[in-house]
Short mmCIF file of C-alpha atoms in Angstrom, two decimals:
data_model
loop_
_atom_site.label_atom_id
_atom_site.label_comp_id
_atom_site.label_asym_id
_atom_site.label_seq_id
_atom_site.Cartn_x
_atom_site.Cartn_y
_atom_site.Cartn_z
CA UNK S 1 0.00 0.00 0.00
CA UNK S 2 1.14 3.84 -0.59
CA UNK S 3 0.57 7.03 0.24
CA UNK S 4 -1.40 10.05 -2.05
CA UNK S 5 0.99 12.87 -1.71
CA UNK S 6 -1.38 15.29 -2.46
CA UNK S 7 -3.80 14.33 0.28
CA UNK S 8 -0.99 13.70 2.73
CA UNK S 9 -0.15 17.33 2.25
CA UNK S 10 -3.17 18.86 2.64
CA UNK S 11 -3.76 16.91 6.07
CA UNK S 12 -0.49 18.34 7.09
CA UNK S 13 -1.57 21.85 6.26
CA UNK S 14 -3.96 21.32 9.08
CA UNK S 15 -0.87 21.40 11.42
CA UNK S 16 -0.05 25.05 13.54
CA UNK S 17 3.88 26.29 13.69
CA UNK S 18 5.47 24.05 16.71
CA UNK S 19 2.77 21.13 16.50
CA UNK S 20 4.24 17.86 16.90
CA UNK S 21 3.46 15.84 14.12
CA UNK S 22 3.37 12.03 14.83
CA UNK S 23 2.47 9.45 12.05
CA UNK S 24 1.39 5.70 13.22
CA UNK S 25 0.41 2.63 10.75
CA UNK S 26 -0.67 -0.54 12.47
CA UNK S 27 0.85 -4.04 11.49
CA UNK S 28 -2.62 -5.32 11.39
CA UNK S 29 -4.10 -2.61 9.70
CA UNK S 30 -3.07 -1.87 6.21
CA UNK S 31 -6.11 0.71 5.04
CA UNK S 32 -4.67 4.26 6.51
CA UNK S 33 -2.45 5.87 8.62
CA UNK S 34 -3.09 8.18 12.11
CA UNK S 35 -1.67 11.72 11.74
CA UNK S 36 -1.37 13.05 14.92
CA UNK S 37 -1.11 16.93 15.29
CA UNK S 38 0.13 17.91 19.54
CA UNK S 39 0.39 21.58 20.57
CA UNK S 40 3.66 22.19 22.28
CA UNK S 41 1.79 23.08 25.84
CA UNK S 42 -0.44 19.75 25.46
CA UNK S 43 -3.68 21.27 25.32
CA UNK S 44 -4.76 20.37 22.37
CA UNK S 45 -4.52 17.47 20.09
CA UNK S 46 -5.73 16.79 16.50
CA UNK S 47 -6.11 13.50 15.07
CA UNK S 48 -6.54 12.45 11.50
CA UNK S 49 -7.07 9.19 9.28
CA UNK S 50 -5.70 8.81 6.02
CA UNK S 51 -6.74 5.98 3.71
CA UNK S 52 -3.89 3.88 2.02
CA UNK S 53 -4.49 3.76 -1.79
CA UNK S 54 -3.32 0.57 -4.06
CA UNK S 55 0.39 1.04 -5.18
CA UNK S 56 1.15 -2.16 -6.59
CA UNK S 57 -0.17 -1.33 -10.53
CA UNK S 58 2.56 1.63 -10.31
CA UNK S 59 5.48 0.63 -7.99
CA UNK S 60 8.91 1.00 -9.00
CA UNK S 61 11.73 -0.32 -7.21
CA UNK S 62 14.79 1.55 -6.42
CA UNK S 63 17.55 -1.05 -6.02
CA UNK S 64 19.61 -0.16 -2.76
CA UNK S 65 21.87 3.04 -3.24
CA UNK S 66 25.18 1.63 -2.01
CA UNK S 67 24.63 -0.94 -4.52
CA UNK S 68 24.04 2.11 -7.30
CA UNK S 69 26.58 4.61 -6.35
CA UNK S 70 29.51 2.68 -7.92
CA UNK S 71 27.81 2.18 -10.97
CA UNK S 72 27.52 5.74 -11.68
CA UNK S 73 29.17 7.35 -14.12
CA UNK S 74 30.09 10.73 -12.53
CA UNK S 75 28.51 12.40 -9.12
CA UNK S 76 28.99 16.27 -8.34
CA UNK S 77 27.83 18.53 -5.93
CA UNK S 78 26.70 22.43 -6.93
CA UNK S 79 24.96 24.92 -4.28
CA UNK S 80 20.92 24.60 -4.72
CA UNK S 81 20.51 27.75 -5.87
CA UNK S 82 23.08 27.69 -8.67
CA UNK S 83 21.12 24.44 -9.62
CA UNK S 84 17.63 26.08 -9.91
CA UNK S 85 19.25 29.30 -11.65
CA UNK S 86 20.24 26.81 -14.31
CA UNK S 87 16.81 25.05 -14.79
CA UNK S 88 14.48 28.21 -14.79
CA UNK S 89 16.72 29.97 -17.23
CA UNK S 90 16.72 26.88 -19.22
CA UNK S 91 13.05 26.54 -19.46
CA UNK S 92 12.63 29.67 -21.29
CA UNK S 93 14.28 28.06 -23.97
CA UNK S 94 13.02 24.31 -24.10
CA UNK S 95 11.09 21.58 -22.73
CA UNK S 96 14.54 19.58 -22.25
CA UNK S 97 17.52 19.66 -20.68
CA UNK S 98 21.30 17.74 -21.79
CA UNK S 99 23.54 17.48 -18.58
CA UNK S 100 26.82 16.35 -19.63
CA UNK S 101 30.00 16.09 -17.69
CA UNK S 102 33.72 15.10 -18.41
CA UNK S 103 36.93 15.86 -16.48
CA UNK S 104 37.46 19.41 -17.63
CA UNK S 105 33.19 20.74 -17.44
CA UNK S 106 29.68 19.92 -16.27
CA UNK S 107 27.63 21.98 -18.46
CA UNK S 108 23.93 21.95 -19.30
CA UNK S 109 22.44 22.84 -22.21
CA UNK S 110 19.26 23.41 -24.25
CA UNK S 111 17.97 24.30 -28.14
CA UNK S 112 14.49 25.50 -29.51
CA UNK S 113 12.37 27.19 -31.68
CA UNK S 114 13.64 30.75 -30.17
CA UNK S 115 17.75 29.57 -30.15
CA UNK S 116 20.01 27.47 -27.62
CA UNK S 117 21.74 27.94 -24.29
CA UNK S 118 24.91 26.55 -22.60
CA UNK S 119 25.87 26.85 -19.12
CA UNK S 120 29.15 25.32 -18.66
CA UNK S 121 30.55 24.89 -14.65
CA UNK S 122 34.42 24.06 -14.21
CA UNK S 123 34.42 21.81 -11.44
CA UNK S 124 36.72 21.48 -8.36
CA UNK S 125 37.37 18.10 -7.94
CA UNK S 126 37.43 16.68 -4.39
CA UNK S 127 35.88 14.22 -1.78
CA UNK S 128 35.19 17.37 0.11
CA UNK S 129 32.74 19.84 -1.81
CA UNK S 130 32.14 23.39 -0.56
CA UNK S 131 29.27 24.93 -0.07
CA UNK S 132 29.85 28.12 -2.71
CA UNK S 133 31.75 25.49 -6.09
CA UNK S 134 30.56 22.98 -8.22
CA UNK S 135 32.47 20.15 -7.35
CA UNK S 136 32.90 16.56 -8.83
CA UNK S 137 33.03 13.99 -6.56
CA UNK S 138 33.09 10.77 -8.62
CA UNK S 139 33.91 10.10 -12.32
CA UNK S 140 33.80 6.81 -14.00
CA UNK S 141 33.70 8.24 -17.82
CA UNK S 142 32.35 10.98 -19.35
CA UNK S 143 27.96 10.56 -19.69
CA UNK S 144 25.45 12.97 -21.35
CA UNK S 145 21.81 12.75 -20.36
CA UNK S 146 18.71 14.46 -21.67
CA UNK S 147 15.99 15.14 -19.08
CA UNK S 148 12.48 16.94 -18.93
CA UNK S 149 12.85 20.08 -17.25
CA UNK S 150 9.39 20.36 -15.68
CA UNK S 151 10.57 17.31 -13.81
CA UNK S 152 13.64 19.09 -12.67
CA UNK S 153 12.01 21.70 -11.77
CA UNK S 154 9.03 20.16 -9.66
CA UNK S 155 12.40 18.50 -7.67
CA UNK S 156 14.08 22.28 -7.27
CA UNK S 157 11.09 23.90 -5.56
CA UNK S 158 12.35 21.87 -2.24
CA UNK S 159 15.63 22.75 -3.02
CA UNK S 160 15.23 26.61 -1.13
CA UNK S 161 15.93 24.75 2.42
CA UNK S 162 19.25 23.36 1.69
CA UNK S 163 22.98 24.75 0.28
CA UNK S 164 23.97 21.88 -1.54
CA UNK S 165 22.08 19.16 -4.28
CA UNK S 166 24.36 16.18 -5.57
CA UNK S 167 23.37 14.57 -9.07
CA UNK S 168 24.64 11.51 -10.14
CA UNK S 169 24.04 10.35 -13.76
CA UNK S 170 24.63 6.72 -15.69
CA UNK S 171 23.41 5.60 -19.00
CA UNK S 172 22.35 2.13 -16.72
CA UNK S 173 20.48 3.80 -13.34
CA UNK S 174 17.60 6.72 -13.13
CA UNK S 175 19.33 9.75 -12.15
CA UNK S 176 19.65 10.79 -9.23
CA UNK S 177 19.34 14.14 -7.29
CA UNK S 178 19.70 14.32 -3.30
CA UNK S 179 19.56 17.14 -0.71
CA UNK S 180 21.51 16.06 2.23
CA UNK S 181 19.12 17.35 5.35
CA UNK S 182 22.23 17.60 8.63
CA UNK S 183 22.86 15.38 10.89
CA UNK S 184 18.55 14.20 9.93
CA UNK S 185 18.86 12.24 6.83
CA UNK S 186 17.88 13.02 3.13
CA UNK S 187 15.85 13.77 0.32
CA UNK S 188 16.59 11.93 -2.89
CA UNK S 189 14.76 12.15 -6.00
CA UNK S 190 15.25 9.33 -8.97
CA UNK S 191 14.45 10.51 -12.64
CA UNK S 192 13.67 8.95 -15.49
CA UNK S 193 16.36 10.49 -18.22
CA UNK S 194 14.88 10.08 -21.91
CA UNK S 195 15.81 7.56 -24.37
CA UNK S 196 17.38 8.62 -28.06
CA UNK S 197 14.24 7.23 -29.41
CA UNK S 198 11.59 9.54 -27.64
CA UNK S 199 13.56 12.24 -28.49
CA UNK S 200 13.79 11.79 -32.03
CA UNK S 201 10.36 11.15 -31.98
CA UNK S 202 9.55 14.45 -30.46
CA UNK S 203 11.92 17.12 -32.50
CA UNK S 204 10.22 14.81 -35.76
CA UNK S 205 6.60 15.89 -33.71
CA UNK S 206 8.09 19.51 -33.53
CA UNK S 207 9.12 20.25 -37.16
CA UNK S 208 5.95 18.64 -38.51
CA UNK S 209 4.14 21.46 -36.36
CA UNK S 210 6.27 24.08 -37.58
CA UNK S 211 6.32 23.38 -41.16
CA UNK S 212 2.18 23.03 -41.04
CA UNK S 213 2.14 26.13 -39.38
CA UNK S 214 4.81 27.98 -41.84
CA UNK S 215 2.14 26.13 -44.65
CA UNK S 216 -0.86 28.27 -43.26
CA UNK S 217 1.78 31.23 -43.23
CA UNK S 218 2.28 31.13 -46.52
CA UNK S 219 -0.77 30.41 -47.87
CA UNK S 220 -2.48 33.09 -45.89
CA UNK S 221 0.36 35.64 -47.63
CA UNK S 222 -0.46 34.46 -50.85
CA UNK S 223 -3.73 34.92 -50.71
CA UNK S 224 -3.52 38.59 -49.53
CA UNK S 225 -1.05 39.49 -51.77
CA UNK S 226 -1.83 37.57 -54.91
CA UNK S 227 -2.55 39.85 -58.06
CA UNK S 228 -6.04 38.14 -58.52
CA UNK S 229 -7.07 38.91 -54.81
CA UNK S 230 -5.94 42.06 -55.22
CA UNK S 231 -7.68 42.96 -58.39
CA UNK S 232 -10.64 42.01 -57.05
CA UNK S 233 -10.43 43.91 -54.01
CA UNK S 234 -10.14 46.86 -56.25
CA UNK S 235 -12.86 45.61 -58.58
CA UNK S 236 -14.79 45.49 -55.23
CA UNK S 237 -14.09 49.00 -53.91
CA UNK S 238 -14.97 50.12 -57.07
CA UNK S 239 -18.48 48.53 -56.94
CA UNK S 240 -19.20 49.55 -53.66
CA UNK S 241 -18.07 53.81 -54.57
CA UNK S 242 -20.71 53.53 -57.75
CA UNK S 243 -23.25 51.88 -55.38
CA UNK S 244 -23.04 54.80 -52.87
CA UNK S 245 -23.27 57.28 -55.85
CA UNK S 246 -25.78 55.65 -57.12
CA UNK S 247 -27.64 55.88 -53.88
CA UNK S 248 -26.71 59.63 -53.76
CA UNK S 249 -27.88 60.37 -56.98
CA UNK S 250 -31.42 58.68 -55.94
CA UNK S 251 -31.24 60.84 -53.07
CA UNK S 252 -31.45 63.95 -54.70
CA UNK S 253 -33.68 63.43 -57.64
CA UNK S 254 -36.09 62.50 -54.27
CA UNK S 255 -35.74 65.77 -52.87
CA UNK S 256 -36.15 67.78 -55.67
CA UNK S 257 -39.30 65.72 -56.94
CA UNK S 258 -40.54 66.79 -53.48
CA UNK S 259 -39.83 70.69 -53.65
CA UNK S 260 -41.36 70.59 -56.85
CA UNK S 261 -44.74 69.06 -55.57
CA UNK S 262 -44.60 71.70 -52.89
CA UNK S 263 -44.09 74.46 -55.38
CA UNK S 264 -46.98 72.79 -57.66
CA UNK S 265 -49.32 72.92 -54.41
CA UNK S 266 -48.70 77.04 -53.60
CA UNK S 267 -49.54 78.04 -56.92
CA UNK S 268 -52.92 75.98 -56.78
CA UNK S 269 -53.20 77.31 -53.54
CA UNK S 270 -53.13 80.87 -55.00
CA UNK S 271 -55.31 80.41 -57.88
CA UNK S 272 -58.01 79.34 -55.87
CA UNK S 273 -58.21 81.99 -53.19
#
């Protein structure tokens, strides 16, 4: 059984600053969990269910990370925010993102419709990373990876509460990205990078779009600006300024058909007084 993220975090929102926050399953019971919600004084305590949902149609098992770390191809280490500068400012660009990394740079770069940006890092390499460099901690070879940014970027929004984010990438494992939380634990994301396939696939998707919509373009040009359109928007304008003479012409032979009936009536007027 799992959790639903999204529900779990909208029972927690239920929590006040300094609550204690204590989550219990039960061996026996497998349908929810008790969130418990404690004021610091004691005096008040809010309890919660939440119901289990079935994660066996989606589960995905992340083999043991010891086991993984040696079969990565490089690790390094860059401070958080350096890491979500790099993703927002790549998103303007693209949907994508390739991280690559050798001995001499980690860079990561993207191409679209609108043009193509690089951001290259020289690394410092050592065991011991500081907080302000980009530092490369383990390299195997040199690996290139292409990932979806809104992924990345759904992993950076946690990234605001720590210094430091460590990526390790391998053409055989899901890459990984972990914020170390002191002397607590971790956070570790694993993502999916795409396949050459898929991507092919999708810049094929993309140019088909653009050349049907350079088609319409065109064709929208050339029939604004083709001599026969434009002869007979002439021959229009032309009908319509003899129709609104014409009109004006009728106009006037009205009125003076009418001053002449009034004339006609006076002088009858006249002759019979």
């Amino acid at each position: 059984m799992g959790i639903a993220i999204a529900d779990m975090v909208n029972f927690l929102r239920a929590s006040n600053n300094g609550d204690i926050i204590t989550i219990k399953v039960d061996d026996q019971n497998f349908e929810d969990i008790t969130i418990t919600f404690e004021s610091p004084d004691k005096t008040k305590t809010t309890a919660m269910a939440l119901f289990l949902v079935d994660s066996r149609s989606q589960r995905l098992k992340i083999p043991d990370w010891h086991d993984m770390e040696l079969k990565y191809q490089a690790i390094f280490c860059m401070p958080s925010a350096e890491f979500m500068w790099n993703c927002k400012s790549l998103s303007v660009i693209d949907d994508d993102v390739v991280i690559s990394v050798d001995n001499e740079v980690i860079s990561f770069f993207t191409s679209g419709k609108s043009g193509c940006m690089n951001i290259a890092h020289v690394p410092n390499k050592t065991d011991k990373p500081e907080k302000a460099s980009v530092t490369l901690t383990h390299m195997r070879g040199p690996v290139e990876l292409t990932l979806n940014l809104r992924y990345m970027n759904s992993c950076a929004k946690v990234f605001t509460l720590f210094d430091q984010v460590k990526i390790g990438l391998s053409t055989t494992q899901p890459v990984m990205v972990e914020c170390k939380i002191e002397e607590k634990g971790y956070i570790r994301y694993f993502l999916a990078p795409k396949i050459q396939i898929e991507i092919e696939e999708e810049k094929e998707g993309k140019t088909e779009i653009e050349e049907a919509e350079g088609e319409e373009g065109k064709t929208e040009i050339q029939e604004e600006g083709s001599p026969r359109n434009k002869a007979k928007r002439k021959n229009a304008e032309r009908n319509k300024s003899s129709d609104r003479k014409e009109d004006e012409n009728k106009e006037r032979s009205k009125k003076k058909k009418g001053s002449r009936k009034i004339k006609n009536d006076e002088k009858e007027d006249e002759m019979l007084g």
